[in-house]
mmCIF file of C-alpha atoms in Angstrom:
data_model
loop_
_atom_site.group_PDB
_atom_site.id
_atom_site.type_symbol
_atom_site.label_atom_id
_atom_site.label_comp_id
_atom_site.label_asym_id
_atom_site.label_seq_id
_atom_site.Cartn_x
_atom_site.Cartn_y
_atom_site.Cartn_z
ATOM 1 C CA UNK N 1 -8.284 43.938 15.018
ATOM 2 C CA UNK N 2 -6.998 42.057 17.997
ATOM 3 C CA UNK N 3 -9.892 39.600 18.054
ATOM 4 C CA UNK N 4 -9.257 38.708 14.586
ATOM 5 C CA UNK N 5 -5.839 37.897 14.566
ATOM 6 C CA UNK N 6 -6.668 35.863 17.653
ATOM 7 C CA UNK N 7 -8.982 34.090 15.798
ATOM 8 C CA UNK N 8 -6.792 33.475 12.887
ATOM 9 C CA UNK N 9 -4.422 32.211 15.312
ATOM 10 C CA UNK N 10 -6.726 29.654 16.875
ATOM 11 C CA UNK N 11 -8.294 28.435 13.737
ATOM 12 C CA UNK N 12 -4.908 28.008 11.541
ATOM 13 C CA UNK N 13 -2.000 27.787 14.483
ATOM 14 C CA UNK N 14 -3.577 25.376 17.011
ATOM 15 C CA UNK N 15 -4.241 22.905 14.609
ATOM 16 C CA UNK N 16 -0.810 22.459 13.365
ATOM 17 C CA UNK N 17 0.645 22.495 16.859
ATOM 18 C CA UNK N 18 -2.033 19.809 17.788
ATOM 19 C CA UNK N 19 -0.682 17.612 14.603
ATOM 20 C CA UNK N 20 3.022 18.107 15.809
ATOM 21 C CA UNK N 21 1.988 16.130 19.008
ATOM 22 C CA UNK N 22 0.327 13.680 17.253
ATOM 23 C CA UNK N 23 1.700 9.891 16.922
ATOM 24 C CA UNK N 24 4.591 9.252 14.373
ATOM 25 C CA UNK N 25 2.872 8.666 10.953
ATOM 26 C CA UNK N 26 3.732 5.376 9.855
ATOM 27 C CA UNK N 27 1.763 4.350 6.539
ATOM 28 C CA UNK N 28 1.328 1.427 4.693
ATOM 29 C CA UNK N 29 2.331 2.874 1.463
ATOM 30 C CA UNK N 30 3.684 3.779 -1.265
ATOM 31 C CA UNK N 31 6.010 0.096 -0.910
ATOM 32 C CA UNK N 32 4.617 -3.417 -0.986
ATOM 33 C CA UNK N 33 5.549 -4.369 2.357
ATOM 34 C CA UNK N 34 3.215 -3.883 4.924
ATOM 35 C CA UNK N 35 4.141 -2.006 8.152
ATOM 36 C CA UNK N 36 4.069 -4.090 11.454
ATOM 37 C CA UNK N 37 2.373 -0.744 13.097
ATOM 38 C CA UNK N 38 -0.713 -0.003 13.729
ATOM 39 C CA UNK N 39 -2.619 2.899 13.656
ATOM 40 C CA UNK N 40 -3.391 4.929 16.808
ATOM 41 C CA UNK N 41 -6.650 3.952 18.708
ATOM 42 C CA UNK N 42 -9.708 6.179 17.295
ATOM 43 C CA UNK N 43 -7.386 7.403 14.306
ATOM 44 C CA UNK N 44 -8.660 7.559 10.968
ATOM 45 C CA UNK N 45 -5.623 6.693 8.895
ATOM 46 C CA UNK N 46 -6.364 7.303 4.427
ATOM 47 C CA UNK N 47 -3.980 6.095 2.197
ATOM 48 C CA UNK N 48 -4.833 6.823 -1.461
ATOM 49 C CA UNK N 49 -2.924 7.160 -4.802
ATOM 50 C CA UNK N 50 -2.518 6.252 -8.766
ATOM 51 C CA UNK N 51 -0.624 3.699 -10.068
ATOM 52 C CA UNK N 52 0.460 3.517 -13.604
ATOM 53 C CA UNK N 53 2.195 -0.123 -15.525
ATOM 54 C CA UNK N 54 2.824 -1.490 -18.739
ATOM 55 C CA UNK N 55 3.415 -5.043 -19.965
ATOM 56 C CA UNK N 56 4.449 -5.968 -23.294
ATOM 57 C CA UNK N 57 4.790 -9.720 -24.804
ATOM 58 C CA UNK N 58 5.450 -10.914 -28.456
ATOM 59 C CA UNK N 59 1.604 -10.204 -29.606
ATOM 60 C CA UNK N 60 0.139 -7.470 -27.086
ATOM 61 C CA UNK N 61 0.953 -4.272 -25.590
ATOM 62 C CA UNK N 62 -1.236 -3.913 -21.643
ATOM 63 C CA UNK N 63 -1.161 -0.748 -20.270
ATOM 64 C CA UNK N 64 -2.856 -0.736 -16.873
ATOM 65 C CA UNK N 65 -3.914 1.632 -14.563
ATOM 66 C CA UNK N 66 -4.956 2.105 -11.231
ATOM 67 C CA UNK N 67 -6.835 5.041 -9.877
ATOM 68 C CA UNK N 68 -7.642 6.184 -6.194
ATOM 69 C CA UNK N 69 -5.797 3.027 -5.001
ATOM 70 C CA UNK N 70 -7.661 3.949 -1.561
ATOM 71 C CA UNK N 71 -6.985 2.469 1.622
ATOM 72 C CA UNK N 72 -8.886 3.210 5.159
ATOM 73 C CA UNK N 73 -7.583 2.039 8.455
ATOM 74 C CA UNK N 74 -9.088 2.870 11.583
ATOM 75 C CA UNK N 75 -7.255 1.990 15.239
ATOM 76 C CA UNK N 76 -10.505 0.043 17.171
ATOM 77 C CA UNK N 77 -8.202 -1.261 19.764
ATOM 78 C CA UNK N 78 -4.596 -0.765 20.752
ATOM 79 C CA UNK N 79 -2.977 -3.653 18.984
ATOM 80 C CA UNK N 80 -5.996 -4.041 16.762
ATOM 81 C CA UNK N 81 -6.905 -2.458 12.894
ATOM 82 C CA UNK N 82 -9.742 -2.695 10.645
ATOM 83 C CA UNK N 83 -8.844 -1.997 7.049
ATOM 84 C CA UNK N 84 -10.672 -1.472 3.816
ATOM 85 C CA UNK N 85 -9.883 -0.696 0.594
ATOM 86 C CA UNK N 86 -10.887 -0.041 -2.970
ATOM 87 C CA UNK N 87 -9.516 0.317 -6.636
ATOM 88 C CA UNK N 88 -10.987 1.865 -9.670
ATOM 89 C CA UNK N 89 -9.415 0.109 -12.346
ATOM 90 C CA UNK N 90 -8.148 0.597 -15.947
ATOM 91 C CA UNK N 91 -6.986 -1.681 -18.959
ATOM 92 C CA UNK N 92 -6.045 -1.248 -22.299
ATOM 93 C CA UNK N 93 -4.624 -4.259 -24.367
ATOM 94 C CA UNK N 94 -3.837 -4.093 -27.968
ATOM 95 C CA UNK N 95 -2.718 -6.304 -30.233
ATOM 96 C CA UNK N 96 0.201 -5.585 -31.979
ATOM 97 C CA UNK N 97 -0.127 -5.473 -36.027
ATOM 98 C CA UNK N 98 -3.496 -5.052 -35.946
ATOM 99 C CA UNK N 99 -6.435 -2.490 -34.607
ATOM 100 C CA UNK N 100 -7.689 -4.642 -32.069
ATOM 101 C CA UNK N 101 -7.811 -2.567 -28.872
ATOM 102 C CA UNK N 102 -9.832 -4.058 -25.738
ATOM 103 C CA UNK N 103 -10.346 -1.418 -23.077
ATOM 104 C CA UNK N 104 -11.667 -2.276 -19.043
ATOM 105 C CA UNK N 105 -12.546 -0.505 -16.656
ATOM 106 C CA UNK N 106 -14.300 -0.648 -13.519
ATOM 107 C CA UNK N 107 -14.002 -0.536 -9.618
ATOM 108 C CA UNK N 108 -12.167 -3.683 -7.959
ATOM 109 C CA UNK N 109 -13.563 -5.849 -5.314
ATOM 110 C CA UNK N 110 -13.892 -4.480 -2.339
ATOM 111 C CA UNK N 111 -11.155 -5.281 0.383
ATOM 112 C CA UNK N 112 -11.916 -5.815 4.084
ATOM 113 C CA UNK N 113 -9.773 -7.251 6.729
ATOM 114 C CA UNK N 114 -7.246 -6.684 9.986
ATOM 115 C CA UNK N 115 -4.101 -6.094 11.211
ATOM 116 C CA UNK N 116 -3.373 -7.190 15.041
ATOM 117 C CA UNK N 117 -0.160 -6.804 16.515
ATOM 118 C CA UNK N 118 1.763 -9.834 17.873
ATOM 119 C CA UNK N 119 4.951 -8.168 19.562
ATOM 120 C CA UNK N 120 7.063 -4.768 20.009
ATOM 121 C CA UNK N 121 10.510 -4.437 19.050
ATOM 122 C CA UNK N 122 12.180 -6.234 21.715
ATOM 123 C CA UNK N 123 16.598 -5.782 20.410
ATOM 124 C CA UNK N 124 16.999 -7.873 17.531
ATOM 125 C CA UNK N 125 13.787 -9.621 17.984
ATOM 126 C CA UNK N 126 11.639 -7.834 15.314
ATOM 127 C CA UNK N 127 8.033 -5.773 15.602
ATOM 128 C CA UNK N 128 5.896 -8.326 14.235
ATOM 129 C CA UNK N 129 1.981 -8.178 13.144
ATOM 130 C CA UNK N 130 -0.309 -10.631 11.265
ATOM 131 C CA UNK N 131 -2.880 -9.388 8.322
ATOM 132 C CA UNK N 132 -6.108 -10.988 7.078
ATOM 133 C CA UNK N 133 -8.346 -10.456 4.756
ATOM 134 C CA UNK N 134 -10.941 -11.205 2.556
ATOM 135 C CA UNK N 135 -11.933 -9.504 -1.210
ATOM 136 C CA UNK N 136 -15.613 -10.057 -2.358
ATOM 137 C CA UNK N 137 -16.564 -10.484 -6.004
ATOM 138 C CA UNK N 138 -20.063 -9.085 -5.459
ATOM 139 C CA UNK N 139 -18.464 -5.595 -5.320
ATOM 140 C CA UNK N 140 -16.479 -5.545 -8.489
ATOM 141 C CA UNK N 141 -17.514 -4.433 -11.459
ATOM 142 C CA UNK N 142 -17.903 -7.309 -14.298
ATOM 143 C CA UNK N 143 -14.494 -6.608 -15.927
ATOM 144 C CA UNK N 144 -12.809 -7.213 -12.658
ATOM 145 C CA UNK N 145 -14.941 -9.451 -10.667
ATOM 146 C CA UNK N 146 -13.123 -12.728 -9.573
ATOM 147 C CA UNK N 147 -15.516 -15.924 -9.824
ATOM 148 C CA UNK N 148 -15.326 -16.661 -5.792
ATOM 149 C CA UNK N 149 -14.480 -14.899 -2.760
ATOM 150 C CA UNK N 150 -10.279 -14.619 -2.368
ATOM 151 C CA UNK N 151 -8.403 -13.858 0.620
ATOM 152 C CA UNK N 152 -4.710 -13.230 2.016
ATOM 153 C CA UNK N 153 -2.785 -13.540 4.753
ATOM 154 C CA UNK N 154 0.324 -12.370 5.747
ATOM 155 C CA UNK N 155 2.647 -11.571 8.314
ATOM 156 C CA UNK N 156 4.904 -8.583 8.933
ATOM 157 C CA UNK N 157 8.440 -8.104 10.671
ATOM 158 C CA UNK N 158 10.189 -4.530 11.269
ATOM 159 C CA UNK N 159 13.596 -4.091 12.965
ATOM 160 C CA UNK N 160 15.401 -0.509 13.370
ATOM 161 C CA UNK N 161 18.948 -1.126 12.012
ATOM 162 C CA UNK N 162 19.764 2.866 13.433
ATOM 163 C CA UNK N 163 18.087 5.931 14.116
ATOM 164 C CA UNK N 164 17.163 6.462 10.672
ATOM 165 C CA UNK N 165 17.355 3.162 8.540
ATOM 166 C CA UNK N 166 14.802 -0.007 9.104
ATOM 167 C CA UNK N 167 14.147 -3.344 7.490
ATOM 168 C CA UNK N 168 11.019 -4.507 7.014
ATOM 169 C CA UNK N 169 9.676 -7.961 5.303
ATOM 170 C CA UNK N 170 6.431 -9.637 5.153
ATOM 171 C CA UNK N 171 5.766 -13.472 4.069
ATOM 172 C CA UNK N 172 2.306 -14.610 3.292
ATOM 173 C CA UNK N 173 -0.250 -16.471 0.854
ATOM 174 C CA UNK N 174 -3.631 -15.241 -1.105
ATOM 175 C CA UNK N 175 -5.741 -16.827 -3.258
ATOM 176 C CA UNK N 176 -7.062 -15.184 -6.318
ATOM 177 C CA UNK N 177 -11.071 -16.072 -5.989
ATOM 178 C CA UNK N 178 -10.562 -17.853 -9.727
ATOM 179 C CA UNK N 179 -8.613 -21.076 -8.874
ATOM 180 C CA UNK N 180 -7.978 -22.899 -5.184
ATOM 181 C CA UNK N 181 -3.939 -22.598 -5.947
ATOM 182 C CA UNK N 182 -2.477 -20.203 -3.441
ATOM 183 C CA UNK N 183 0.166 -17.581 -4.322
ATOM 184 C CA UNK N 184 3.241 -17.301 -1.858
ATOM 185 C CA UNK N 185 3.561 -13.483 -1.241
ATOM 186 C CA UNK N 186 7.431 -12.400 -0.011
ATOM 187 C CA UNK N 187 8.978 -8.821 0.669
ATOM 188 C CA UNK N 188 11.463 -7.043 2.121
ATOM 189 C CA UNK N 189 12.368 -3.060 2.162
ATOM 190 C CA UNK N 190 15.246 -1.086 3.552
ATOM 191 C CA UNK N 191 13.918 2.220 4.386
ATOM 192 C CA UNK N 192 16.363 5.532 5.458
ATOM 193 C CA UNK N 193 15.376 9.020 6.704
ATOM 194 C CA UNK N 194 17.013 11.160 4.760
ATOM 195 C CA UNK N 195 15.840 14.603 7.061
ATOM 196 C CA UNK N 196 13.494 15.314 9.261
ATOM 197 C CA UNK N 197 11.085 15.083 6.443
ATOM 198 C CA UNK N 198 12.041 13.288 3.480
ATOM 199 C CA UNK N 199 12.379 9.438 3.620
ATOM 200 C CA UNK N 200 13.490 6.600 1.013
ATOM 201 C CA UNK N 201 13.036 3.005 0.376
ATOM 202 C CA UNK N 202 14.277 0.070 -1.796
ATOM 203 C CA UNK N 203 11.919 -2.989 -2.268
ATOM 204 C CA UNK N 204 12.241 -6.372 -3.738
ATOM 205 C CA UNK N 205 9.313 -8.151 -3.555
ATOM 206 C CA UNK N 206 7.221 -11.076 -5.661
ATOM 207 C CA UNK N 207 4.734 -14.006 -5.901
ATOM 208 C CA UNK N 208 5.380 -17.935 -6.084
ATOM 209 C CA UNK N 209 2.291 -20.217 -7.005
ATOM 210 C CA UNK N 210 2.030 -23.274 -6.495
ATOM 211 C CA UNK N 211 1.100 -23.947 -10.722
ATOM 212 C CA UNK N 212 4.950 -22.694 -11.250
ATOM 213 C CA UNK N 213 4.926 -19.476 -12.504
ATOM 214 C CA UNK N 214 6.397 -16.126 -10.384
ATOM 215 C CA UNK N 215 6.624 -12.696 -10.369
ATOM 216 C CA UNK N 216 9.648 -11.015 -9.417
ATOM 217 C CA UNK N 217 9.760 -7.118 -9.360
ATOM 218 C CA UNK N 218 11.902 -4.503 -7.739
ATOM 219 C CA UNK N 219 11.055 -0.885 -6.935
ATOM 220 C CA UNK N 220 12.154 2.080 -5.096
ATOM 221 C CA UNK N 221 10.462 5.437 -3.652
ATOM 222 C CA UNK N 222 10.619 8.849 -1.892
ATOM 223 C CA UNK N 223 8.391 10.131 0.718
ATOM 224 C CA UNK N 224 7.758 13.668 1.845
ATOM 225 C CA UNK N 225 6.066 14.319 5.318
ATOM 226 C CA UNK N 226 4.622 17.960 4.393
ATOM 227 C CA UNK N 227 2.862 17.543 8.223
ATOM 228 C CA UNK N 228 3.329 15.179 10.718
ATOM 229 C CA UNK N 229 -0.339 13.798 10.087
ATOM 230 C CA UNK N 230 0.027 14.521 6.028
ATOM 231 C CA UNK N 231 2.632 12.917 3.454
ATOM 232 C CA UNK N 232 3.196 12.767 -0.130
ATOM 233 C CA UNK N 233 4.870 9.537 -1.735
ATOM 234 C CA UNK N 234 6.490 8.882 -5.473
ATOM 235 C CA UNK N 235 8.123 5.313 -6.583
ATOM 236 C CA UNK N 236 8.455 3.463 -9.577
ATOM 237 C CA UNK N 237 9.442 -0.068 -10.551
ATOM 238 C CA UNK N 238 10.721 -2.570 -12.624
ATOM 239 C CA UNK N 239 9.265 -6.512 -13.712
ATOM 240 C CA UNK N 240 12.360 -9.123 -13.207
ATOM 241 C CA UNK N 241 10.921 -11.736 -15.293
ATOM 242 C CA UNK N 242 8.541 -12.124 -17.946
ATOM 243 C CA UNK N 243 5.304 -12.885 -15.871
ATOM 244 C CA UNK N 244 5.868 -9.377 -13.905
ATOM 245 C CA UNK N 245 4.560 -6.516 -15.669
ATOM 246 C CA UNK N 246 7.702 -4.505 -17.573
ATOM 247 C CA UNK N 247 7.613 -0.872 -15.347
ATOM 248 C CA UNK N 248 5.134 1.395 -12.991
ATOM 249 C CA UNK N 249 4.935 4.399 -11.884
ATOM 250 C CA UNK N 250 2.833 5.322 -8.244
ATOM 251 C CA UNK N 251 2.347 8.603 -6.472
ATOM 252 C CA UNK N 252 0.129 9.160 -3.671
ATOM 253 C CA UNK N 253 -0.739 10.850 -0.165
ATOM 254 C CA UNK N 254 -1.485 9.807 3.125
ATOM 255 C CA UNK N 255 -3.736 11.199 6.119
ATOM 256 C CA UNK N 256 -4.009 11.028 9.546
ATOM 257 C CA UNK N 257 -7.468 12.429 11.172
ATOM 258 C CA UNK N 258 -6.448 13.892 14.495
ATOM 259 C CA UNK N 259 -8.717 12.271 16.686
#
């Protein structure tokens, strides 16, 4: 009997003390705004989820949807991050009046880039790390596959404001693999620790091209950290103008592999 329960206490109690000295988990979702952290060195980080939107104009109805919205990062060197990340998609449009209804679906292109860190928190001078990437069309299904190869770049700024409220904000550009006009990619987040375990955030973030038009949304979120290597996320949102889609709805986990 003894040399069970000290088995049961090796194979379920040692690995959640083991987590409890692990790293702070810092993930890159369920906002907009990219962290300036990376992951630690030799740590699997996954980020996954299921985002839900809707967009109505004058003639159509879109309801879109987004499932396993996953994301892998992986710590190669201290300052360093390789990321990649993938999308099955959904879209249903109909046209109001009528019968019409056009449905898509399909994976998105697969995304594959960095995140390198430029500087620590140093008082008011921010945490602050640049992001590439690049998103190839060969990898998309045909309902979602862009006509060229896109890319984005960005960088990201965090200050602590106290010991449980920050303020993030990234600034960047992409290009959407269809047309050589760049979109101008700006955010910014105030997030507060509520406890120990349950966090909050509120986001306004958007995208200027060059051809005129914008998107302007807001959105806010909870996050629960059920372990210190494992948390659960909810938000929701709302378009600010008409090119923005109307509403979503995201929920979604994150993982940290102990290495």
């Amino acid at each position: 009997m003894r040399i069970i329960l000290l088995f049961l206490f090796v194979a379920f109690y040692l690995p959640i003390l083991a987590q409890d000295k692990n790293p702070k988990l810092i993930t890159d979702r369920p906002d907009q705004t990219e962290s300036a952290s990376i992951v630690p060195l030799r740590s699997l980080q996954i980020e996954t989820g299921f985002v839900f939107s809707n967009k109505e104009t004058e003639l159509t109805k879109q309801r879109s949807f987004a499932y396993n919205t996953t994301l892998l990062r992986f710590g190669l060197l201290k300052n360093l991050e390789l990321r990649l990340g993938i999308e099955y998609l959904g879209d249903e449009i109909s046209i109001k009046n009528t019968d019409t209804v056009n449905k898509l679906s399909g994976l998105s292109p697969v995304y594959t880039g960095f995140k390198v860190k430029i500087a620590e928190e140093d008082g008011w001078k921010p945490e602050i790390a640049f992001l590439g990437a690049l998103v190839f069309p060969f990898t998309a299904s045909d309902d979602f596959k862009p006509e060229n190869t896109s890319a984005n770049i960005r960088l990201s700024f965090a200050n602590t404001l106290s010991e449980r409220a920050s303020l993030g904000y990234n600034i960047g550009a992409q290009w959407d693999g269809n047309t050589a006009v760049p979109g101008y990619f700006y955010s910014i987040v105030m997030g507060v620790g509520l406890t120990e375990k349950i966090g909050m955030f509120a986001e306004s973030f958007g995208l200027i091209s060059e051809d005129g038009t914008s998107e302007h949304i807001v959105d806010a979120g909870l996050t629960y950290l059920v372990l210190s290597n494992f948390q659960l996320d909810i938000s929701g949102g709302l378009g600010l103008n008409d090119n923005a889609f109307d509403n979503f709805i995201s929920f979604g986990l994150s993982y940290r592999i102990p290495n």
